[in-house]
Tab-separated table of C-alpha atoms in Angstrom:
chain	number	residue	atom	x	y	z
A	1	UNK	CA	-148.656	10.317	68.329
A	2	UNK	CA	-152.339	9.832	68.270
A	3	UNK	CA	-155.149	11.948	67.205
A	4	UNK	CA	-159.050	11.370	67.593
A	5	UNK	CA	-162.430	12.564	67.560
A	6	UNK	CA	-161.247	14.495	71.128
A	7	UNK	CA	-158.317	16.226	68.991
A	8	UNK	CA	-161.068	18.692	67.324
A	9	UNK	CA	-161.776	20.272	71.017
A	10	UNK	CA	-157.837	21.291	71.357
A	11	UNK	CA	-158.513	23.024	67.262
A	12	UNK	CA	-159.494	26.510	69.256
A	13	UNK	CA	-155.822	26.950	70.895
A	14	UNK	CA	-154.197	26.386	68.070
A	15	UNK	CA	-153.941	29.909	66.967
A	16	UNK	CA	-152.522	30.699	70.791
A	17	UNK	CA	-149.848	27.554	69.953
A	18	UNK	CA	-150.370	26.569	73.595
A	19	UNK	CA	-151.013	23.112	74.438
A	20	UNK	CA	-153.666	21.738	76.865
A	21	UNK	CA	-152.938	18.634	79.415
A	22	UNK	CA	-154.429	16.125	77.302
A	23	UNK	CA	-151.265	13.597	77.021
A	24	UNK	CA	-152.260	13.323	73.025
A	25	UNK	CA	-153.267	17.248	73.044
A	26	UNK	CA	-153.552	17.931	69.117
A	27	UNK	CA	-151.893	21.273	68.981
A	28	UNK	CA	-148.785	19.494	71.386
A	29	UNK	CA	-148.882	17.067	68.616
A	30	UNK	CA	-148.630	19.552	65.825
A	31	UNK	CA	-146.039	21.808	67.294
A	32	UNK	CA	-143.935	18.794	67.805
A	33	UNK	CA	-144.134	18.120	64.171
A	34	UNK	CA	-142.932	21.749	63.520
A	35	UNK	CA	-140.531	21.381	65.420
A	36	UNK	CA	-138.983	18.430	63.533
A	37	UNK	CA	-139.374	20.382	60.534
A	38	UNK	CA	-137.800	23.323	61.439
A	39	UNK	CA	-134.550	21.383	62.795
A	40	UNK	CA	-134.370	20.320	59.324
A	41	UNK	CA	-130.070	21.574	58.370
A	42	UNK	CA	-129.955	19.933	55.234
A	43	UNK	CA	-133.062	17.903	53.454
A	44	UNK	CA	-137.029	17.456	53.367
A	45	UNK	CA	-137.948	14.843	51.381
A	46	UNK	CA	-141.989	14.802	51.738
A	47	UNK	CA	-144.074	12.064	49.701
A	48	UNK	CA	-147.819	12.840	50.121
A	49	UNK	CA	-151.443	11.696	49.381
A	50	UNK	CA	-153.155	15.512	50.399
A	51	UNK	CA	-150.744	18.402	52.091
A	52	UNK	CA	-153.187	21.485	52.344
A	53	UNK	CA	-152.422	22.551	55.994
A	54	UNK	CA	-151.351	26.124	55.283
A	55	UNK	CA	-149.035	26.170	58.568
A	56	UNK	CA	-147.347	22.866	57.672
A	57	UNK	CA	-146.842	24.789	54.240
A	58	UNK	CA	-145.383	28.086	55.921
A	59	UNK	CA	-142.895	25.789	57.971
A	60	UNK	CA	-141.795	23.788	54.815
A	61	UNK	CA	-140.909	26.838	52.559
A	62	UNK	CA	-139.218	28.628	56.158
A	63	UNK	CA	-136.937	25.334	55.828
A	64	UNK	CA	-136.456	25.930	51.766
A	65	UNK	CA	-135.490	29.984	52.634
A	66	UNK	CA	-132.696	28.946	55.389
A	67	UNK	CA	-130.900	26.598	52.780
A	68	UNK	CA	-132.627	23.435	53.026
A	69	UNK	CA	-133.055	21.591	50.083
A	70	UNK	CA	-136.979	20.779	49.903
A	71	UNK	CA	-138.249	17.761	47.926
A	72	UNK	CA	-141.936	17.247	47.645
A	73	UNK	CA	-144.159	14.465	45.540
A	74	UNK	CA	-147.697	15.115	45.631
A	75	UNK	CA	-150.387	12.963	44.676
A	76	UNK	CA	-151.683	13.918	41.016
A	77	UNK	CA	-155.264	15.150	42.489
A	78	UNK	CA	-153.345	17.790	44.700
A	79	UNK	CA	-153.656	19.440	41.313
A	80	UNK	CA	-157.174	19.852	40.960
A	81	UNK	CA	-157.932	20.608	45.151
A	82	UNK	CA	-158.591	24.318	45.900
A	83	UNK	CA	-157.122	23.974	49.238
A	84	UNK	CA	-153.482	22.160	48.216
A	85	UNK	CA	-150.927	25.069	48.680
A	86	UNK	CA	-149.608	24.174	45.555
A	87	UNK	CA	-148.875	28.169	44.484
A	88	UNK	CA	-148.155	28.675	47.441
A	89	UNK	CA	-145.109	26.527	47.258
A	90	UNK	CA	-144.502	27.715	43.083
A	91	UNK	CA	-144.599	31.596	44.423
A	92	UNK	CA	-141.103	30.812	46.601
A	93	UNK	CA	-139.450	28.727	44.287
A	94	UNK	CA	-140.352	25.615	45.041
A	95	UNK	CA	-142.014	22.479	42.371
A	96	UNK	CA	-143.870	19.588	43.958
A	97	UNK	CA	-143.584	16.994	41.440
A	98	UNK	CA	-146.754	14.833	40.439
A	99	UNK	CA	-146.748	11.502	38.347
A	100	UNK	CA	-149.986	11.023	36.367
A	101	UNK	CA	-151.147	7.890	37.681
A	102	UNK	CA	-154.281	5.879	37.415
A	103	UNK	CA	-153.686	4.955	40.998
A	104	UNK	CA	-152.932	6.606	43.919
A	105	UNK	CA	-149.382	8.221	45.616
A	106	UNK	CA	-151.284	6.945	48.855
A	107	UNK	CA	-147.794	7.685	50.849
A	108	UNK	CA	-148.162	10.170	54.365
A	109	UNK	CA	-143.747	10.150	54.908
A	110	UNK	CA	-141.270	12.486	55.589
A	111	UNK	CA	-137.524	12.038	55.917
A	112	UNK	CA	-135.870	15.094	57.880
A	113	UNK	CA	-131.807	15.102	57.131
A	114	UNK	CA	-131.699	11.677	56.235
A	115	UNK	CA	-132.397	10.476	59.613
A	116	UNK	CA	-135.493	11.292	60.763
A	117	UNK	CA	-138.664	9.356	59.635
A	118	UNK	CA	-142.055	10.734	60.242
A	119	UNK	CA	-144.864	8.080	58.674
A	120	UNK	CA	-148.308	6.901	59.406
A	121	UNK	CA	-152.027	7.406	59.055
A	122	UNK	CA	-152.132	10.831	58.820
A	123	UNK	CA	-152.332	13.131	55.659
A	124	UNK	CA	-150.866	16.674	56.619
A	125	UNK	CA	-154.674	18.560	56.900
A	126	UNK	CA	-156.506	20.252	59.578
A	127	UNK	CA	-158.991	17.543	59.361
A	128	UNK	CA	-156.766	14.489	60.060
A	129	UNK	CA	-154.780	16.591	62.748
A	130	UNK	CA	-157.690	17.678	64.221
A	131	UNK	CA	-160.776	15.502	64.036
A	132	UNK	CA	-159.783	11.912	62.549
A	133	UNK	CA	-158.542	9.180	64.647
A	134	UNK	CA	-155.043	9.104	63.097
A	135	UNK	CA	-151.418	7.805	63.792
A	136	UNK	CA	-148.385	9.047	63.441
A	137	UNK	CA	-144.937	7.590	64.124
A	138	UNK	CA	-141.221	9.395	64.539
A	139	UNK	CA	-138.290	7.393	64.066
A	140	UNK	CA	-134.676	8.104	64.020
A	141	UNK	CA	-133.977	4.541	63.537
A	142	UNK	CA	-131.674	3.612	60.397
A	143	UNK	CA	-133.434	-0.402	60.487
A	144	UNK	CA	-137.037	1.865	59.862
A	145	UNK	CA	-135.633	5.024	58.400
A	146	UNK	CA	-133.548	3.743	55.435
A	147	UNK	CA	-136.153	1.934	53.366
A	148	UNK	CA	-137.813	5.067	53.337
A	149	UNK	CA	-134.975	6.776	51.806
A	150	UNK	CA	-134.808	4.272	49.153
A	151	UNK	CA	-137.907	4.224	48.215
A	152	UNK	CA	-138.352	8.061	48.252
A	153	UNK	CA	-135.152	8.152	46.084
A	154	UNK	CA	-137.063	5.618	43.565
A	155	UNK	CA	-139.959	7.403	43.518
A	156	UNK	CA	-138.151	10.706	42.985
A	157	UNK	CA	-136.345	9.169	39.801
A	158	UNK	CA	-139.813	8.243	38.129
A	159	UNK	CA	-141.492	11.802	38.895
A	160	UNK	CA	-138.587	13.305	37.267
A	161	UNK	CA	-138.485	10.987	34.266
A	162	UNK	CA	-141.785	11.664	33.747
A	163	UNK	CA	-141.291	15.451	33.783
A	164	UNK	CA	-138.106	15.185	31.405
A	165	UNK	CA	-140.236	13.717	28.813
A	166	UNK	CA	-142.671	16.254	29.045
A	167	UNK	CA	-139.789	18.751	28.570
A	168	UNK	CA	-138.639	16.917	25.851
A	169	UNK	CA	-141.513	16.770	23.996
A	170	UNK	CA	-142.768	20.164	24.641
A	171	UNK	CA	-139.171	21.302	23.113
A	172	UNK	CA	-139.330	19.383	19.910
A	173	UNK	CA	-139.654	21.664	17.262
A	174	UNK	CA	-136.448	23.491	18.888
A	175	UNK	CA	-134.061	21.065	19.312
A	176	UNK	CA	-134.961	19.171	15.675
B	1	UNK	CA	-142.762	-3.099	52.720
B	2	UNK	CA	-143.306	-0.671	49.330
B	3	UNK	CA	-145.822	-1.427	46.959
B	4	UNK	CA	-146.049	1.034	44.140
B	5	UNK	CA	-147.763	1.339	40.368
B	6	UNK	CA	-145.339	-2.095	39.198
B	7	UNK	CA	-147.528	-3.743	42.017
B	8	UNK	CA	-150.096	-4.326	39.748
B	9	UNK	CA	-147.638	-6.394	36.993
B	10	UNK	CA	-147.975	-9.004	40.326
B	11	UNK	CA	-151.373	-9.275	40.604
B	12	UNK	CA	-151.929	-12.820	37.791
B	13	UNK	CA	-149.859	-14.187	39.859
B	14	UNK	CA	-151.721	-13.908	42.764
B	15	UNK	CA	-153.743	-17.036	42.335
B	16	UNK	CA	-150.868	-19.295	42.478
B	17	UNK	CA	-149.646	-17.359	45.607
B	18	UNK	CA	-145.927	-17.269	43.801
B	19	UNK	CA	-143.925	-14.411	44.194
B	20	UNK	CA	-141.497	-13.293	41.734
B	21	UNK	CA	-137.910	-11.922	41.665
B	22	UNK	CA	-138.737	-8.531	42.121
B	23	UNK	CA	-137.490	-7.273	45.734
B	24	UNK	CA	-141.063	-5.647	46.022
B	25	UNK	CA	-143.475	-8.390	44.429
B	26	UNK	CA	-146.977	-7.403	45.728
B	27	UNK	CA	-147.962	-11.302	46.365
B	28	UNK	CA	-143.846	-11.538	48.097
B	29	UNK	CA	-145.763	-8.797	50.345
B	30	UNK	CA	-149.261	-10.433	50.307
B	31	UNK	CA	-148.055	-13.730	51.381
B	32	UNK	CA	-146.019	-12.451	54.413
B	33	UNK	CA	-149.045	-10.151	55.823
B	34	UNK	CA	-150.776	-13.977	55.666
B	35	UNK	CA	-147.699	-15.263	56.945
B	36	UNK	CA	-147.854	-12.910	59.977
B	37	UNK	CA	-151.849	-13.172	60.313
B	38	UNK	CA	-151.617	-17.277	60.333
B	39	UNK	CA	-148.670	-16.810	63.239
B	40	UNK	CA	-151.631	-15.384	66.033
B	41	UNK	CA	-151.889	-17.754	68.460
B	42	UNK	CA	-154.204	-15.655	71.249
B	43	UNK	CA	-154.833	-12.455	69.541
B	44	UNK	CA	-155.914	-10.113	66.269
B	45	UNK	CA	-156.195	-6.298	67.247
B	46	UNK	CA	-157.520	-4.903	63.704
B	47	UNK	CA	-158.251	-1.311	63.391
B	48	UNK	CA	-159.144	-0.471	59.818
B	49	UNK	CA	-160.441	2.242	57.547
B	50	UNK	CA	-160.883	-0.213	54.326
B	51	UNK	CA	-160.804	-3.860	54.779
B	52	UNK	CA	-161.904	-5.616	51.435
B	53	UNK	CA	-159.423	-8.406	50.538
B	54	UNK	CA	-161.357	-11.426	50.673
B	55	UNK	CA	-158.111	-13.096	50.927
B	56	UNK	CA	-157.602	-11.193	54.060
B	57	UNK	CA	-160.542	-11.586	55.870
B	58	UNK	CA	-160.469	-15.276	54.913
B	59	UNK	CA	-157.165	-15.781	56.916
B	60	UNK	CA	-158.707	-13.590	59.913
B	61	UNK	CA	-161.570	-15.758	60.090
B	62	UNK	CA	-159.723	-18.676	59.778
B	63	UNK	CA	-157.685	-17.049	62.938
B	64	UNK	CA	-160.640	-16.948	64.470
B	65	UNK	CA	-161.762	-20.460	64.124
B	66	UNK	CA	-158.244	-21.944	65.411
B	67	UNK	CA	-159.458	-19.651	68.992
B	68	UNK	CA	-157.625	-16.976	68.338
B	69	UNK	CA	-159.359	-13.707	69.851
B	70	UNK	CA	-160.288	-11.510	66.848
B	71	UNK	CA	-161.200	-7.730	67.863
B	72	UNK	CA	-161.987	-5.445	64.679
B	73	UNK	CA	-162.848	-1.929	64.580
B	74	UNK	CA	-163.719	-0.307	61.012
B	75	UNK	CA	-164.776	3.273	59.815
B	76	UNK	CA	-168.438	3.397	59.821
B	77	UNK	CA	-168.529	4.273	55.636
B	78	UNK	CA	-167.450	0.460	55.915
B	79	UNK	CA	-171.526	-0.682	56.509
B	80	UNK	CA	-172.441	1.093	53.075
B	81	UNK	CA	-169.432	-0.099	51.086
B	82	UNK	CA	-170.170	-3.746	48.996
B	83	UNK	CA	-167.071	-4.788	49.096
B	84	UNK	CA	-166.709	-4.561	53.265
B	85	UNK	CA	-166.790	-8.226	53.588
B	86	UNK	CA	-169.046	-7.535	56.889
B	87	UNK	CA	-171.244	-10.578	56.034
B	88	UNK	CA	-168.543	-12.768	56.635
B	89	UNK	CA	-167.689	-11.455	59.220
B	90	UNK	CA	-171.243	-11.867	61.004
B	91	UNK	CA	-171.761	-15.392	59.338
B	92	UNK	CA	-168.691	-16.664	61.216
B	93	UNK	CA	-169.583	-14.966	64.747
B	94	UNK	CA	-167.014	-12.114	64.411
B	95	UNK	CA	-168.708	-8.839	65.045
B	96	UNK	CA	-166.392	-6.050	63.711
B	97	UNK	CA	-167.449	-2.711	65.843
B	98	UNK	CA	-168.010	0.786	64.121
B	99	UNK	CA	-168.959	4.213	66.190
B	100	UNK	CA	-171.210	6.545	64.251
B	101	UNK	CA	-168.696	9.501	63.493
B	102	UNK	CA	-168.621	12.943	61.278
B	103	UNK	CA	-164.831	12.070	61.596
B	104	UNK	CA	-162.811	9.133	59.665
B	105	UNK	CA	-161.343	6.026	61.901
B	106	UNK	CA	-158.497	6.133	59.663
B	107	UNK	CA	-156.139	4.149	61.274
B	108	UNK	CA	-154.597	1.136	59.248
B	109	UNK	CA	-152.967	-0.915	61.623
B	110	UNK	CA	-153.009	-4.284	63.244
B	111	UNK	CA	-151.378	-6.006	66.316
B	112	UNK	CA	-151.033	-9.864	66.412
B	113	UNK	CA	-150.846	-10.999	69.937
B	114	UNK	CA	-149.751	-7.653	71.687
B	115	UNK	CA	-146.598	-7.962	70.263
B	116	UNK	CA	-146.103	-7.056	66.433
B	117	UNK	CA	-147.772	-4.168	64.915
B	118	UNK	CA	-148.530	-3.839	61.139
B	119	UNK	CA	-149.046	-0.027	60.017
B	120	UNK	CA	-148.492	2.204	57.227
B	121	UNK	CA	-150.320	4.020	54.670
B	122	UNK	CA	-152.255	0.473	53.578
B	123	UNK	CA	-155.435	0.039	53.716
B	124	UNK	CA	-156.387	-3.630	53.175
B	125	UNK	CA	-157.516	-3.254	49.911
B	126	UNK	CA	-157.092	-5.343	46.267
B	127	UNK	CA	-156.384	-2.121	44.688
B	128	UNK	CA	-153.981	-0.614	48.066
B	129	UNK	CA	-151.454	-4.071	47.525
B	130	UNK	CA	-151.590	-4.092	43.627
B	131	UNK	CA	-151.840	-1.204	42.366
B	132	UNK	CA	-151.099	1.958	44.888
B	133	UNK	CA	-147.921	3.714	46.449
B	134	UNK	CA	-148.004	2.676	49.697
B	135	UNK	CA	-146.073	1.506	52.527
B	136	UNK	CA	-146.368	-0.850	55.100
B	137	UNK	CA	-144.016	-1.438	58.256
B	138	UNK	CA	-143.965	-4.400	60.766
B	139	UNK	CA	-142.072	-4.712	63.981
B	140	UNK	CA	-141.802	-5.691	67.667
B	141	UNK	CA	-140.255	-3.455	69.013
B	142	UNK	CA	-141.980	-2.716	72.359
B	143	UNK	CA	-141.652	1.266	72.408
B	144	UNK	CA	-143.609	1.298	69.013
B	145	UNK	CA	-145.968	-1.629	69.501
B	146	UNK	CA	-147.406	-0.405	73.218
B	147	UNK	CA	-148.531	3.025	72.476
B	148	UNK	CA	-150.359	1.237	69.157
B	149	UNK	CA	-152.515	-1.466	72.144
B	150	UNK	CA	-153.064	0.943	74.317
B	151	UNK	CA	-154.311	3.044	71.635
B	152	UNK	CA	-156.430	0.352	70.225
B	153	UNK	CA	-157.468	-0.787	73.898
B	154	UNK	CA	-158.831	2.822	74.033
B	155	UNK	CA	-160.717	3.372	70.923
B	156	UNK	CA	-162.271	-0.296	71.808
B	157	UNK	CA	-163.682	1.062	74.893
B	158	UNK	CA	-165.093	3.529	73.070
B	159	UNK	CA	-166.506	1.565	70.152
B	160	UNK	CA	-167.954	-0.537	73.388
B	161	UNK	CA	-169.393	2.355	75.399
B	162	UNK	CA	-171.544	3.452	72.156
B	163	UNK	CA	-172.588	-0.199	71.362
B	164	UNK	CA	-173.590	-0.637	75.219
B	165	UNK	CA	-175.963	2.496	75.043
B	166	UNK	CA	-177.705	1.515	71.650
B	167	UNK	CA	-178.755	-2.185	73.317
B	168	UNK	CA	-179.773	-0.276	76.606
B	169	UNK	CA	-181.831	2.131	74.884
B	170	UNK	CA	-183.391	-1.046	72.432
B	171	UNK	CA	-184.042	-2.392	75.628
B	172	UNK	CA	-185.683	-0.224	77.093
B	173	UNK	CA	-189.300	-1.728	77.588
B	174	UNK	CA	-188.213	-4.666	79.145
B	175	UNK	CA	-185.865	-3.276	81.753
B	176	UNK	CA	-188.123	-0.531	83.032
């Protein structure tokens, strides 16, 4: 999938959800994405520089309400950016981790049920959906999708470390 | 390819271009980007965001001067950046192509002789390959490689088209 400078005309029938005849029509682009993520059965396992599209948001806690279990890593500046969903995510249940880091989480993956890869160029906002000249590749093949899994499993492990030790510490004076 | 925060332990080792045991040594990485970059026999399809590494452009110019065809496109922030290695670009006869946008070419992919593709979240950058979580993927497998040159071929027309109306327009007193 391929988005441009062109991608910002198809922006208006977004709220309709129809898609034009442009063969890389943005909104056909972007409801085949939610469709991916709502066949999710089991997992999500999202690893993300920014995620402040507020439909891609909706669709990820819809998975997390029918059962699936929803794993999210977040750059550290999603923190600080007015527009990064963040509560919107803590208000159903659901904690994106963050690592501080003096460099970036400059990842833009997701891994649907263990099988399906979606990875590229393209952060999940309006602007790189509809305006940048992005890329964005689905795979269902284990040669591309299993790295993926490893590494999000890795990363996963270090983000929680982190946030034990923060537990730990904060908890101290209780457990001495 | 996964580079990540340990990237950066690589990095002194950089200038004796040895890798170490790690599975994901940075210069392991580094070296096989060159690896793939020194393979282009009739082609370099580059279409960039950030392109910085010296060490990078170095081995596309040196492409370049063995007759391989060398076709860039960058993201026009790249002309006010210091580090955009542009000059040497010029000074060698390559002329990398930019299209004044309010939008971000934020693609980060290459093709070496219309057959493998290099993408991912990577932008060629010191601080993307030693420091950063990113990922980079190569293959050659035709259904992902084709949509990426006809995608490039496209935004190269473009590029094109708005270079080919500036020169008209400078032009303009001697045609008419």
């Amino acid at each position: 999938m391929f988005f441009s400078k062109d991608s910002s005309l198809c922006r208006p029938h977004l709220e309709r959800q129809e898609f034009c005849k442009k063969a890389n029509c943005a909104v056909r682009h972007f409801r085949r994405l939610i469709y991916y993520l709502d066949s999710a059965t089991n997992t999500l396992d999202i690893c993300m520089y920014f995620l402040t599209s507020s439909i891609l948001v909706k669709t990820i806690i819809n998975a997390y309400k029918r059962g699936v279990v929803v794993r999210i890593v977040l750059d550290e500046s999603m923190t600080q950016n007015d527009g990064s969903q963040i509560m919107s995510f803590h208000k159903e249940g659901i904690k994106p981790k963050f690592k501080q880091l003096d460099v970036l989480m400059h990842h833009k993956f997701i891994i649907i049920d263990n099988n399906i890869l979606i990875t590229g160029s393209t952060n999940w906002t309006m602007a790189a959906f509809f305006g940048n000249f992005e890329n964005l590749m689905v795979t269902n093949e284990s040669r591309l999708v299993k790295p993926f899994i490893n590494e999000f499993e890795k990363i996963w492990a270090m983000v929680n470390a982190t946030v034990n030790v923060m537990e730990t510490d904060s908890k101290t004076h209780i457990l001495t």
